[in-house]
mmCIF file of C-alpha atoms in Angstrom:
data_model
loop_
_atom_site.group_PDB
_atom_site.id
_atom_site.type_symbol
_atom_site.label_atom_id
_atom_site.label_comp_id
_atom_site.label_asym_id
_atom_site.label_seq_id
_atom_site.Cartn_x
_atom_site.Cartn_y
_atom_site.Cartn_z
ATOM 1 C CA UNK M 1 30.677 -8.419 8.814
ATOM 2 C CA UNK M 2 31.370 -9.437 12.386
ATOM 3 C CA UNK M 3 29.436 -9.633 15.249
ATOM 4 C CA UNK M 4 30.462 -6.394 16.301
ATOM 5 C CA UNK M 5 29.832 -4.360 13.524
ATOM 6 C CA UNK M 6 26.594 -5.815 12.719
ATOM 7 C CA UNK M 7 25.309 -4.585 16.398
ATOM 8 C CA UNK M 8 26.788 -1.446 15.682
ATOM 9 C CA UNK M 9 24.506 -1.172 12.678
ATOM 10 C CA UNK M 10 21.434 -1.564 14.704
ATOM 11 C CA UNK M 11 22.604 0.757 17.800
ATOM 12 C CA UNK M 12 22.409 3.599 14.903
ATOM 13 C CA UNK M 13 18.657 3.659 14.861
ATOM 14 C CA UNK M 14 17.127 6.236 15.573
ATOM 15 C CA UNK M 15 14.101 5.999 18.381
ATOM 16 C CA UNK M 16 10.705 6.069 16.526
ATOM 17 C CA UNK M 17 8.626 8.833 16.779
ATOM 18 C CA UNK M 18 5.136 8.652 18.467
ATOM 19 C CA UNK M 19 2.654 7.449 15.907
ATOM 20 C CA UNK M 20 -0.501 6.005 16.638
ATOM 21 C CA UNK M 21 -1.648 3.136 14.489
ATOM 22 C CA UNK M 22 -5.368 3.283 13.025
ATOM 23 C CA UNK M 23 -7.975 1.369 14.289
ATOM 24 C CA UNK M 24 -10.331 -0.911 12.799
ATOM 25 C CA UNK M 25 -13.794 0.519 12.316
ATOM 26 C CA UNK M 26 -12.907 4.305 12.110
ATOM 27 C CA UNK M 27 -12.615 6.231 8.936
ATOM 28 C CA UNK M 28 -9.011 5.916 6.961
ATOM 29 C CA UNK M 29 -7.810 10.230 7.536
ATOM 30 C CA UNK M 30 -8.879 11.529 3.633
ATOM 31 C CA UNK M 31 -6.110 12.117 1.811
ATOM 32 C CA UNK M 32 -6.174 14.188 -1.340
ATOM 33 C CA UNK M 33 -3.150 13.102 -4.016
ATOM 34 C CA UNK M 34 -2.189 13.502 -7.198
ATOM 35 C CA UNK M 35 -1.850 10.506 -9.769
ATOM 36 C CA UNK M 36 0.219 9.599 -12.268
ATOM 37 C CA UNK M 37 -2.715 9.830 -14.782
ATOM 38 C CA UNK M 38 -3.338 13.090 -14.171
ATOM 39 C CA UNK M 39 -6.168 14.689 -12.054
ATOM 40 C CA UNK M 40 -6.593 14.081 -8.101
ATOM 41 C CA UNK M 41 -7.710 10.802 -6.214
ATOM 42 C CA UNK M 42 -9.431 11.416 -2.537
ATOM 43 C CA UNK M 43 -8.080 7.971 -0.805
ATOM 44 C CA UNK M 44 -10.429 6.965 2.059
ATOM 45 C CA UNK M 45 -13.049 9.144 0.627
ATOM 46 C CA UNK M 46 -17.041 6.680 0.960
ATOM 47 C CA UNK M 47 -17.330 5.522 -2.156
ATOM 48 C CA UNK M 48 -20.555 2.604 -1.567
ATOM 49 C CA UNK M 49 -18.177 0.248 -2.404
ATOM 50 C CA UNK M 50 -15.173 -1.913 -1.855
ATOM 51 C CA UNK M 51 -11.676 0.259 -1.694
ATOM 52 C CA UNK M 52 -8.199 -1.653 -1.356
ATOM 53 C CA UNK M 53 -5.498 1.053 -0.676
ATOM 54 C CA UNK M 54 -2.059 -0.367 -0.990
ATOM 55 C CA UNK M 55 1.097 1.847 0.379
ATOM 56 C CA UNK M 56 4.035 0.706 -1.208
ATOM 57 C CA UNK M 57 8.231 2.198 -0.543
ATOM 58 C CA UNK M 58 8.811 3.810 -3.724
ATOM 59 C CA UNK M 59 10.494 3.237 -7.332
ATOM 60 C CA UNK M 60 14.175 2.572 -5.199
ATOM 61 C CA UNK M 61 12.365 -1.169 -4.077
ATOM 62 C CA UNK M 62 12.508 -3.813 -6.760
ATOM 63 C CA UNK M 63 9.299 -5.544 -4.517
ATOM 64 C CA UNK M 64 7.466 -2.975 -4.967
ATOM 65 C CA UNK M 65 7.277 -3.956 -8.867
ATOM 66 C CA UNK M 66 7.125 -7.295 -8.003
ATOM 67 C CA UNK M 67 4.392 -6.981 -5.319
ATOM 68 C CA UNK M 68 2.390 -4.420 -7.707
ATOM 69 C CA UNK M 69 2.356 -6.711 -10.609
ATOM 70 C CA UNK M 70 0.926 -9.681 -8.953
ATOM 71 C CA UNK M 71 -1.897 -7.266 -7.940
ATOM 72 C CA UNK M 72 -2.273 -5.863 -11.637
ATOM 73 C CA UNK M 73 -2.774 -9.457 -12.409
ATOM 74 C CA UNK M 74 -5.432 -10.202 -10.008
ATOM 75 C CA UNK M 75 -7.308 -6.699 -10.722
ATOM 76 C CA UNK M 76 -10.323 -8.863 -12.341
ATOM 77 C CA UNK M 77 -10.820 -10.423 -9.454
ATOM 78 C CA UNK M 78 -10.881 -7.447 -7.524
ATOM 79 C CA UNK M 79 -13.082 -5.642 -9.883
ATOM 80 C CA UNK M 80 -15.582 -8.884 -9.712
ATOM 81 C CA UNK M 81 -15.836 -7.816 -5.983
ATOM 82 C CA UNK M 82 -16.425 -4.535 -7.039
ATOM 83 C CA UNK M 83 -13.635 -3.596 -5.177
ATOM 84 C CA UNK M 84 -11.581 -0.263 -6.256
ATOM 85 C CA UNK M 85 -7.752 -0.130 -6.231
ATOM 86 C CA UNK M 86 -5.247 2.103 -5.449
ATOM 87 C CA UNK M 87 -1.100 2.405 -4.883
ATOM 88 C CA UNK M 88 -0.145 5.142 -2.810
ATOM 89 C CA UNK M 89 3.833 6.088 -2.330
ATOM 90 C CA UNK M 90 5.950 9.182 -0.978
ATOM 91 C CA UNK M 91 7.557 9.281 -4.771
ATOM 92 C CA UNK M 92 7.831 12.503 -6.630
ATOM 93 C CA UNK M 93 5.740 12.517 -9.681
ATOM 94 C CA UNK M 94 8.661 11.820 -12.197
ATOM 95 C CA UNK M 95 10.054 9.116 -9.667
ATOM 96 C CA UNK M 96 5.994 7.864 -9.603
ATOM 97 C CA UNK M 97 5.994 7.940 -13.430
ATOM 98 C CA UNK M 98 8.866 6.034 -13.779
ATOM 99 C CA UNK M 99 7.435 3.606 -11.309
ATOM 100 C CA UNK M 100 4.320 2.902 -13.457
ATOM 101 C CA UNK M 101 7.257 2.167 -16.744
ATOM 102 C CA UNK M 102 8.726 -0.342 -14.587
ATOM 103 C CA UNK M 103 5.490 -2.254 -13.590
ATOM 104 C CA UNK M 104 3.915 -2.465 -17.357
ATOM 105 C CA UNK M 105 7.355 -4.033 -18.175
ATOM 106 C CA UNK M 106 7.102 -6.290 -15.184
ATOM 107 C CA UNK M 107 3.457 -7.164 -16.419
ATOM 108 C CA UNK M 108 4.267 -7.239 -19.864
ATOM 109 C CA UNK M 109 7.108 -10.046 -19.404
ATOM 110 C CA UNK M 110 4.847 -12.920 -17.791
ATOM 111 C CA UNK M 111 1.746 -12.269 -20.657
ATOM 112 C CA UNK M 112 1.863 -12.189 -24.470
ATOM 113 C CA UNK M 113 -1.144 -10.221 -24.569
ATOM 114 C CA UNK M 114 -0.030 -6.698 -25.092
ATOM 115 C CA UNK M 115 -3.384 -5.309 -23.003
ATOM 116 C CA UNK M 116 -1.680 -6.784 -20.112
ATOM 117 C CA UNK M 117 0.580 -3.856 -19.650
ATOM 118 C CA UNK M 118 -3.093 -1.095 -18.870
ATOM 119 C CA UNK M 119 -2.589 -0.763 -15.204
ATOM 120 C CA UNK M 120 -5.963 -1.305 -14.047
ATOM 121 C CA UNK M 121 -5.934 0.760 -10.624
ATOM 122 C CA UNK M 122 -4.598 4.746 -9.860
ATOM 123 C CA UNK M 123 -0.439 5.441 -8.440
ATOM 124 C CA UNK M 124 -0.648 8.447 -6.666
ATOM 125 C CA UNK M 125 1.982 9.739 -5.287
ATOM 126 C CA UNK M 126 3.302 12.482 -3.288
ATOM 127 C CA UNK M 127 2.337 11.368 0.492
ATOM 128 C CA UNK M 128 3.853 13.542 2.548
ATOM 129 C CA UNK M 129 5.236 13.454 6.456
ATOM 130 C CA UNK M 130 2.202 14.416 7.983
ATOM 131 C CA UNK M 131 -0.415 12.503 6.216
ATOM 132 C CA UNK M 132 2.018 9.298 6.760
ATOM 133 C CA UNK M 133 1.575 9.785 10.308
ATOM 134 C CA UNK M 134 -1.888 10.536 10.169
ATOM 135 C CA UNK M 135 -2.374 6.640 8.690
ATOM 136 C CA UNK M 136 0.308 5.138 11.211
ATOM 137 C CA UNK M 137 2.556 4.174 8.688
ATOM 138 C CA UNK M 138 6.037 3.076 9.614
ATOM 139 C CA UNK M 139 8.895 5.519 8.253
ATOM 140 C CA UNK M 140 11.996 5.413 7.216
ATOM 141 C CA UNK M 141 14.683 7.320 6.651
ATOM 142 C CA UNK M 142 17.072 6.572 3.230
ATOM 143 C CA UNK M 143 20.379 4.787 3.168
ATOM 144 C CA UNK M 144 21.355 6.923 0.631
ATOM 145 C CA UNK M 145 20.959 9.079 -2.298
ATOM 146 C CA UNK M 146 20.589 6.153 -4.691
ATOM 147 C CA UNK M 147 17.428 5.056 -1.968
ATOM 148 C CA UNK M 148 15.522 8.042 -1.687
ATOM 149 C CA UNK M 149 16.393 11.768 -1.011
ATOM 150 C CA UNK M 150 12.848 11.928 1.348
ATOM 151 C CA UNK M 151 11.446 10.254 4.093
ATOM 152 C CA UNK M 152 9.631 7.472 2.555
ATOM 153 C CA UNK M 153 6.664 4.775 4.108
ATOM 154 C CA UNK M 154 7.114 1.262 4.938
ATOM 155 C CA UNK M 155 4.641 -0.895 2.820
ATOM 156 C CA UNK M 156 0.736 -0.967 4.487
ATOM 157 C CA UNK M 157 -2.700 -2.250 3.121
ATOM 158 C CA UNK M 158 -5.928 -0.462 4.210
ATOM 159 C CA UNK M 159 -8.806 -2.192 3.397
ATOM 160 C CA UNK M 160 -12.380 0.261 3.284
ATOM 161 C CA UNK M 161 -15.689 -1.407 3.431
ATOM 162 C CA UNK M 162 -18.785 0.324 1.401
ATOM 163 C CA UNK M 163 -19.171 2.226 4.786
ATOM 164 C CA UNK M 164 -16.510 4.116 4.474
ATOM 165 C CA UNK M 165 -14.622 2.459 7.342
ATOM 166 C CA UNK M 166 -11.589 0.349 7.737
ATOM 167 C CA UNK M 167 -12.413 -3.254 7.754
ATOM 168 C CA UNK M 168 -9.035 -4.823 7.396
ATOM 169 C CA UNK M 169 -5.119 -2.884 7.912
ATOM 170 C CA UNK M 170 -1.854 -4.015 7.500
ATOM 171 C CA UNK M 171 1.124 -2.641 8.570
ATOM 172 C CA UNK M 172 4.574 -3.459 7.720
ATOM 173 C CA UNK M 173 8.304 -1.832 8.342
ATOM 174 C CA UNK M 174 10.055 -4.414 5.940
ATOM 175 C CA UNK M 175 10.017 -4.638 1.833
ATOM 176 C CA UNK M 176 9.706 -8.254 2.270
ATOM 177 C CA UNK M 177 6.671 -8.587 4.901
ATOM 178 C CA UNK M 178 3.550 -8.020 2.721
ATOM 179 C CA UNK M 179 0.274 -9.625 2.968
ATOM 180 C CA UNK M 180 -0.762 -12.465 0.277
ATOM 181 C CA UNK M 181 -2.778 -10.524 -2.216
ATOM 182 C CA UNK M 182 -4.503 -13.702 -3.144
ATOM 183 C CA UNK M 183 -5.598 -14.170 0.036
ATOM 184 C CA UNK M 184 -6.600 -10.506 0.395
ATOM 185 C CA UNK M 185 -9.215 -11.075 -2.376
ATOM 186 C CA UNK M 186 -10.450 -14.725 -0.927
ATOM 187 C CA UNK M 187 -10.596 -12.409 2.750
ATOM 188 C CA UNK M 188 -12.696 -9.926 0.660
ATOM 189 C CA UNK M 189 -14.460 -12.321 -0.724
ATOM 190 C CA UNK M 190 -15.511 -14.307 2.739
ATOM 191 C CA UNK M 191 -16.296 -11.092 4.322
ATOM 192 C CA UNK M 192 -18.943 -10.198 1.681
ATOM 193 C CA UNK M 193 -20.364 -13.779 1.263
ATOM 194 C CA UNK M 194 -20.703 -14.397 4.997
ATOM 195 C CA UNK M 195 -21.596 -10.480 5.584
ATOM 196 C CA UNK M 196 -18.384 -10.475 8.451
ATOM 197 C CA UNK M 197 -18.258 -7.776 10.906
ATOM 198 C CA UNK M 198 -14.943 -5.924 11.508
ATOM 199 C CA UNK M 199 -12.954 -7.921 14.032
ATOM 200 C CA UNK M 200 -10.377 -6.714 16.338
ATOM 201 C CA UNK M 201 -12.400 -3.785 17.790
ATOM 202 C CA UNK M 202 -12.373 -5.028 21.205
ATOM 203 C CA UNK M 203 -9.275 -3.377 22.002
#
């Protein structure tokens, strides 16, 4: 592609809309979605404990299998934090369900032990416009049919103390700029330990 025509494909973007990203210490907006399971999960809803709440793109991004498995394989440590789990996407239920296929196989192929391919924390799916912007996400629009048909969220990771309130956020608006999920848990981990406050609520 030329210099030209790859300036051109930037200068189609569309200006963002006004979205105003969460802040640390406030409560993560309840959100009420179905799962893939069956049955309803309240995300952000106090629980008294730990609550990692991972938005990922949708069954079109191959990362998101990738990036899902690696935290399917690290769910005991999570759980030894006593720290609950949950994916959350914009996917359809049938695109969700497919999803979940795709990541037992993905689990499945790096562990002989057939009890690898449980998923160990809830999909839900279904997020819609609205509640994305109510959480800050980043949005984008599809490429194409073979993307998405629907607006769909850039990846994000909320993290919820016992308190109810957000203690650690990431945002992203590219597949390939997630946070280190091992680190996540050694973060968790150091918080609870050393009993850290939330940082980054000075402004």
């Amino acid at each position: 592609m030329s210099t030209r025509g790859f300036l051109g494909m930037f200068s189609k973007a569309a200006p963002a809309a006004d979205v105003t990203k969460l802040k640390p210490g406030i409560a993560l907006p309840h959100v009420t979605l179905p799962t893939t399971e069956g049955g309803r999960v309240e995300v952000g809803a106090p629980t008294g404990r730990w609550q990692l709440v991972v938005v990922y793109r949708g069954k079109h991004d191959p990362l998101c299998v990738t990036y899902l498995a690696a935290l399917q394989h690290l769910m005991p440590e999570f759980e030894e934090l006593s720290c609950d789990v949950v994916a959350v996407s914009a996917d359809t239920r049938g695109k969700a369900c497919s999803f979940v296929d795709d990541l037992r196989g993905a689990v499945l192929a790096v562990s002989p032990d057939t009890r690898a391919g449980r998923i160990g924390f809830k999909v839900a799916y279904g997020l819609t416009e609205d509640q994305m912007r109510r959480w800050g996400l980043y949005v984008s629009r599809p490429l194409g049919p073979e993307e998405s048909i629907n607006l769909f969220s850039e990846p994000a990771l909320f993290l919820i103390n016992p308190a109810g309130l957000l203690h650690v956020m990431v945002y992203s608006n590219a597949s390939f700029a997630r946070p280190d999920l091992k680190q996540i848990v050694q973060g968790i981990k150091m918080v609870q330990d050393r009993k850290q406050p939330i940082r980054g609520t000075y402004y």
